[in-house]
Amino acid sequence: GEGRMAEPEEIVCFIEAEIKKKLPLVNQKILVTAGPTYEAIDPVRFIGNHSSGKMGFAIADQLASMGADVILIAGPTAQTTKHKSVKRVDVTAASEMLNACLLYYKDVKACVMCAAVADYTPASVSPQKIKKKDGGLNIELKKTADILKTLGEKKQKGQVLIGFALETENEEYNAAEKLKSKNLDFIVLNSLNDKGAGFKTDTNKITIIDHKLHKTAFGLKSKDEVAADICNKIAELIHEEI
Ligand code: C5P
């Protein structure tokens, strides 16, 4: 009857829903890309890079903990997500990542493009394993599509687009050029010259450059803390739009 205690599962659901309602990114769909891409040379080999996916996964989890519905498009990586509300889509090559992004892009409020996408892919994939011969081997490469630039060209009013720049020289200049050419709201710069920043580490050191070219430099932090800084900035921008 009336006085009977509700089932514990119902109580938990009720509390979760009440908490979620008050989160800053509730009902916001956000697309995140993470990890490397692998570009096949033959059935055995590929061209890849050192991206671990840690930063992108930390961002996806942080956005989810702020109430967002996250679609995470992940290249090959050993990372796992902590949040059950993150919808993960696994891809391998840059072309697959592009197609997956285009599929979800028009329905999302924001995109955080954290993936280290290959810039070049073999012009053709050998159907058989390439045999070792005397002398060298030349592999012809063609450019991949720049996913972020493609999304920047299609950006709708009110959509927020964030990119990453991993630089080894002229860091701020190069990042600002990317911000403009890819039509971004802000870019997250990390330099391989900074100790503790970049691939595979659990820490990162970033500078955020916004569309007015204002720069905010952050200290060395764990990737989870860096993710929180980036996601707070995203929440700020989304709320300015609303
Ligand atoms: O031009 P660059 O590769 O340095 O730009 C880095 C940014 O662009 C990152 O946000 C990355 O995810 C994105 N990117 C992309 N597609 C590519 C290359 C980079 O989305 N083919």
Short mmCIF file of C-alpha atoms and ligand atoms in Angstrom, two decimals:
data_model
loop_
_atom_site.label_atom_id
_atom_site.label_comp_id
_atom_site.label_asym_id
_atom_site.label_seq_id
_atom_site.Cartn_x
_atom_site.Cartn_y
_atom_site.Cartn_z
CA GLY A 1 0.00 0.00 0.00
CA GLU A 2 0.89 3.71 0.28
CA GLY A 3 3.30 3.30 3.18
CA ARG A 4 5.31 0.52 1.57
CA MET A 5 8.92 1.37 0.72
CA ALA A 6 9.55 1.65 -3.05
CA GLU A 7 11.85 -0.94 -4.61
CA PRO A 8 15.54 0.11 -4.15
CA GLU A 9 16.03 0.06 -7.98
CA GLU A 10 13.15 2.54 -8.38
CA ILE A 11 14.65 4.80 -5.72
CA VAL A 12 18.05 4.72 -7.47
CA CYS A 13 16.41 5.51 -10.86
CA PHE A 14 14.48 8.40 -9.31
CA ILE A 15 17.59 9.86 -7.65
CA GLU A 16 19.64 9.44 -10.87
CA ALA A 17 16.95 11.22 -12.92
CA GLU A 18 16.69 14.05 -10.34
CA ILE A 19 20.49 14.52 -10.30
CA LYS A 20 20.73 14.32 -14.13
CA LYS A 21 18.12 17.08 -14.55
CA LYS A 22 20.45 19.51 -12.78
CA LEU A 23 23.63 18.63 -14.72
CA PRO A 24 25.00 21.39 -17.01
CA LEU A 25 24.96 19.36 -20.26
CA VAL A 26 21.70 17.45 -19.82
CA ASN A 27 19.91 16.75 -23.15
CA GLN A 28 22.96 17.89 -25.16
CA LYS A 29 24.22 15.44 -27.79
CA ILE A 30 27.97 15.67 -28.24
CA LEU A 31 30.22 13.83 -30.71
CA VAL A 32 33.78 12.97 -29.70
CA THR A 33 36.51 11.31 -31.78
CA ALA A 34 39.45 9.58 -30.13
CA GLY A 35 42.46 7.40 -30.78
CA PRO A 36 44.52 6.80 -33.91
CA THR A 37 43.40 5.55 -37.31
CA TYR A 38 44.99 2.58 -39.03
CA GLU A 39 45.42 2.77 -42.80
CA ALA A 40 45.81 -0.68 -44.36
CA ILE A 41 48.80 -1.41 -46.61
CA ASP A 42 47.98 -5.10 -47.07
CA PRO A 43 46.02 -7.65 -44.97
CA VAL A 44 48.81 -7.62 -42.35
CA ARG A 45 50.34 -4.10 -42.21
CA PHE A 46 49.03 -0.63 -41.66
CA ILE A 47 50.16 2.97 -41.22
CA GLY A 48 49.27 4.19 -37.72
CA ASN A 49 50.45 6.57 -35.02
CA HIS A 50 51.18 6.64 -31.26
CA SER A 51 47.80 8.04 -30.11
CA SER A 52 46.51 6.05 -27.11
CA GLY A 53 43.00 7.53 -27.10
CA LYS A 54 43.35 8.49 -23.39
CA MET A 55 42.50 12.19 -23.86
CA GLY A 56 39.44 11.55 -26.04
CA PHE A 57 38.08 8.86 -23.71
CA ALA A 58 38.60 11.14 -20.69
CA ILE A 59 36.65 13.88 -22.50
CA ALA A 60 33.82 11.49 -23.46
CA ASP A 61 33.50 10.31 -19.83
CA GLN A 62 33.65 13.85 -18.47
CA LEU A 63 30.94 15.08 -20.87
CA ALA A 64 28.77 12.11 -19.88
CA SER A 65 29.26 12.87 -16.18
CA MET A 66 28.08 16.43 -16.94
CA GLY A 67 24.85 14.94 -18.33
CA ALA A 68 25.57 14.92 -22.10
CA ASP A 69 24.56 12.11 -24.46
CA VAL A 70 27.94 11.26 -25.93
CA ILE A 71 28.70 9.49 -29.19
CA LEU A 72 32.33 8.41 -29.12
CA ILE A 73 33.87 7.45 -32.45
CA ALA A 74 37.00 5.56 -31.56
CA GLY A 75 39.90 4.38 -33.67
CA PRO A 76 41.76 1.21 -32.62
CA THR A 77 42.56 1.61 -28.91
CA ALA A 78 42.61 -0.43 -25.70
CA GLN A 79 40.71 2.30 -23.77
CA THR A 80 37.31 1.67 -22.23
CA THR A 81 34.63 4.14 -21.17
CA LYS A 82 33.37 4.39 -17.60
CA HIS A 83 29.94 5.83 -18.39
CA LYS A 84 27.10 3.71 -19.64
CA SER A 85 25.59 6.69 -21.44
CA VAL A 86 28.55 6.93 -23.85
CA LYS A 87 27.59 5.33 -27.17
CA ARG A 88 30.81 3.97 -28.64
CA VAL A 89 31.29 3.42 -32.37
CA ASP A 90 34.51 1.63 -33.31
CA VAL A 91 36.21 2.43 -36.60
CA THR A 92 39.61 1.62 -38.10
CA ALA A 93 40.53 3.91 -41.02
CA ALA A 94 40.16 7.67 -41.54
CA SER A 95 37.52 7.13 -44.25
CA GLU A 96 35.37 5.11 -41.80
CA MET A 97 35.81 7.79 -39.13
CA LEU A 98 34.65 10.44 -41.62
CA ASN A 99 31.55 8.42 -42.55
CA ALA A 100 30.68 7.80 -38.89
CA CYS A 101 31.08 11.52 -38.07
CA LEU A 102 28.92 12.57 -41.02
CA LEU A 103 26.22 10.14 -39.89
CA TYR A 104 25.84 11.81 -36.47
CA TYR A 105 27.01 15.39 -37.12
CA LYS A 106 23.74 17.09 -38.05
CA ASP A 107 22.04 15.95 -34.82
CA VAL A 108 24.74 17.04 -32.36
CA LYS A 109 25.19 20.30 -30.49
CA ALA A 110 28.96 20.02 -30.25
CA CYS A 111 31.89 18.04 -31.64
CA VAL A 112 35.24 17.47 -29.96
CA MET A 113 37.71 16.08 -32.48
CA CYS A 114 40.45 14.53 -30.44
CA ALA A 115 41.44 11.70 -32.80
CA ALA A 116 44.89 11.56 -34.39
CA VAL A 117 43.60 10.95 -37.90
CA ALA A 118 46.09 9.79 -40.53
CA ASP A 119 46.79 12.50 -43.10
CA TYR A 120 47.77 9.96 -45.75
CA THR A 121 46.57 6.49 -46.70
CA PRO A 122 47.93 3.97 -49.24
CA ALA A 123 46.64 4.76 -52.74
CA SER A 124 45.69 1.10 -53.06
CA VAL A 125 45.55 -1.79 -50.59
CA SER A 126 47.38 -4.93 -51.70
CA PRO A 127 44.92 -7.86 -51.50
CA GLN A 128 47.81 -10.19 -50.56
CA LYS A 129 50.61 -9.80 -48.04
CA ILE A 130 53.43 -7.90 -49.79
CA LYS A 131 56.44 -10.21 -50.17
CA LYS A 132 59.90 -9.18 -49.03
CA LYS A 133 62.27 -8.57 -51.96
CA ASP A 134 65.81 -7.24 -52.41
CA GLY A 135 66.02 -3.46 -52.30
CA GLY A 136 63.54 -0.95 -50.92
CA LEU A 137 59.80 -0.62 -51.22
CA ASN A 138 57.82 2.44 -52.26
CA ILE A 139 54.21 2.80 -51.17
CA GLU A 140 52.18 5.46 -52.94
CA LEU A 141 50.06 7.48 -50.52
CA LYS A 142 47.07 9.72 -51.12
CA LYS A 143 45.61 12.35 -48.80
CA THR A 144 42.77 11.44 -46.49
CA ALA A 145 39.82 13.79 -46.05
CA ASP A 146 40.31 16.31 -43.22
CA ILE A 147 37.31 15.30 -41.09
CA LEU A 148 37.37 18.37 -38.88
CA LYS A 149 37.64 20.73 -41.84
CA THR A 150 34.75 18.94 -43.56
CA LEU A 151 32.60 19.39 -40.43
CA GLY A 152 33.73 23.03 -40.13
CA GLU A 153 32.42 23.68 -43.66
CA LYS A 154 29.05 22.10 -42.77
CA LYS A 155 28.74 23.76 -39.35
CA GLN A 156 25.20 24.96 -38.56
CA LYS A 157 24.41 28.06 -36.50
CA GLY A 158 24.57 27.15 -32.81
CA GLN A 159 26.86 24.13 -33.31
CA VAL A 160 30.13 24.18 -31.38
CA LEU A 161 33.24 22.66 -32.99
CA ILE A 162 36.45 21.96 -31.12
CA GLY A 163 39.74 20.72 -32.53
CA PHE A 164 43.11 19.68 -31.20
CA ALA A 165 46.56 20.66 -32.38
CA LEU A 166 49.60 18.63 -31.45
CA GLU A 167 52.59 20.68 -32.52
CA THR A 168 56.36 20.45 -32.32
CA GLU A 169 57.24 23.99 -33.55
CA ASN A 170 55.56 27.43 -33.96
CA GLU A 171 52.88 25.95 -31.74
CA GLU A 172 50.55 28.91 -31.14
CA TYR A 173 50.82 30.23 -34.70
CA ASN A 174 50.04 26.82 -36.22
CA ALA A 175 47.15 26.21 -33.83
CA ALA A 176 45.62 29.63 -34.60
CA GLU A 177 45.87 28.93 -38.34
CA LYS A 178 44.04 25.61 -37.85
CA LEU A 179 41.38 27.29 -35.74
CA LYS A 180 40.64 29.70 -38.63
CA SER A 181 40.97 27.30 -41.55
CA LYS A 182 38.76 24.64 -39.91
CA ASN A 183 36.11 27.13 -38.67
CA LEU A 184 36.46 26.13 -35.00
CA ASP A 185 35.06 27.70 -31.82
CA PHE A 186 38.23 26.82 -29.98
CA ILE A 187 41.34 24.72 -30.38
CA VAL A 188 43.23 22.81 -27.72
CA LEU A 189 46.96 23.05 -28.24
CA ASN A 190 49.40 20.59 -26.78
CA SER A 191 53.06 20.70 -27.58
CA LEU A 192 55.29 17.65 -27.75
CA ASN A 193 58.02 19.97 -26.39
CA ASP A 194 56.24 20.08 -23.01
CA LYS A 195 57.29 17.33 -20.63
CA GLY A 196 54.30 15.18 -19.64
CA ALA A 197 52.20 16.29 -22.66
CA GLY A 198 51.19 14.33 -25.75
CA PHE A 199 51.01 10.63 -26.50
CA LYS A 200 50.48 7.79 -24.02
CA THR A 201 51.16 9.90 -20.89
CA ASP A 202 48.49 10.16 -18.16
CA THR A 203 49.10 13.92 -17.97
CA ASN A 204 48.75 16.78 -20.41
CA LYS A 205 49.51 20.49 -20.62
CA ILE A 206 47.22 22.52 -22.83
CA THR A 207 46.54 26.02 -24.07
CA ILE A 208 43.01 26.82 -25.25
CA ILE A 209 42.81 29.36 -28.09
CA ASP A 210 39.31 30.68 -28.82
CA HIS A 211 37.87 32.18 -32.01
CA LYS A 212 38.84 35.69 -30.85
CA LEU A 213 42.41 34.33 -30.48
CA HIS A 214 42.31 34.71 -26.68
CA LYS A 215 44.71 32.23 -25.11
CA THR A 216 44.32 30.43 -21.78
CA ALA A 217 47.32 28.39 -20.67
CA PHE A 218 46.83 25.60 -18.11
CA GLY A 219 49.46 23.87 -15.98
CA LEU A 220 50.46 20.19 -16.16
CA LYS A 221 47.47 18.11 -15.00
CA SER A 222 46.07 14.60 -15.22
CA LYS A 223 44.16 13.91 -18.45
CA ASP A 224 40.94 13.68 -16.38
CA GLU A 225 41.53 17.19 -14.98
CA VAL A 226 42.41 18.50 -18.45
CA ALA A 227 39.19 16.93 -19.74
CA ALA A 228 37.25 18.78 -17.02
CA ASP A 229 38.84 22.13 -18.07
CA ILE A 230 37.94 21.50 -21.73
CA CYS A 231 34.39 20.34 -20.94
CA ASN A 232 33.71 23.32 -18.65
CA LYS A 233 34.66 25.58 -21.55
CA ILE A 234 32.30 23.61 -23.84
CA ALA A 235 29.44 23.94 -21.30
CA GLU A 236 30.13 27.71 -21.07
CA LEU A 237 29.94 28.08 -24.87
CA ILE A 238 26.78 26.00 -25.17
CA HIS A 239 25.07 28.08 -22.46
CA GLU A 240 26.14 31.34 -24.18
CA GLU A 241 24.39 30.02 -27.33
CA ILE A 242 21.15 29.15 -25.49
O1 C5P B 1 45.68 19.65 -39.28
P1 C5P B 1 45.90 18.78 -38.08
O2 C5P B 1 45.91 17.31 -38.41
O3 C5P B 1 47.05 19.13 -37.19
O4 C5P B 1 44.60 19.08 -37.18
C1 C5P B 1 44.35 18.44 -36.00
C2 C5P B 1 42.88 18.43 -35.74
O5 C5P B 1 42.17 18.04 -36.91
C3 C5P B 1 42.48 17.43 -34.68
O6 C5P B 1 41.36 17.93 -34.00
C4 C5P B 1 42.14 16.18 -35.51
O7 C5P B 1 41.22 15.34 -34.82
C5 C5P B 1 41.55 16.77 -36.76
N1 C5P B 1 41.80 16.03 -38.01
C6 C5P B 1 40.75 15.42 -38.67
N2 C5P B 1 40.96 14.76 -39.87
C7 C5P B 1 42.19 14.69 -40.40
C8 C5P B 1 43.27 15.30 -39.74
C9 C5P B 1 43.04 15.95 -38.54
O8 C5P B 1 39.62 15.48 -38.18
N3 C5P B 1 42.38 14.03 -41.55
#
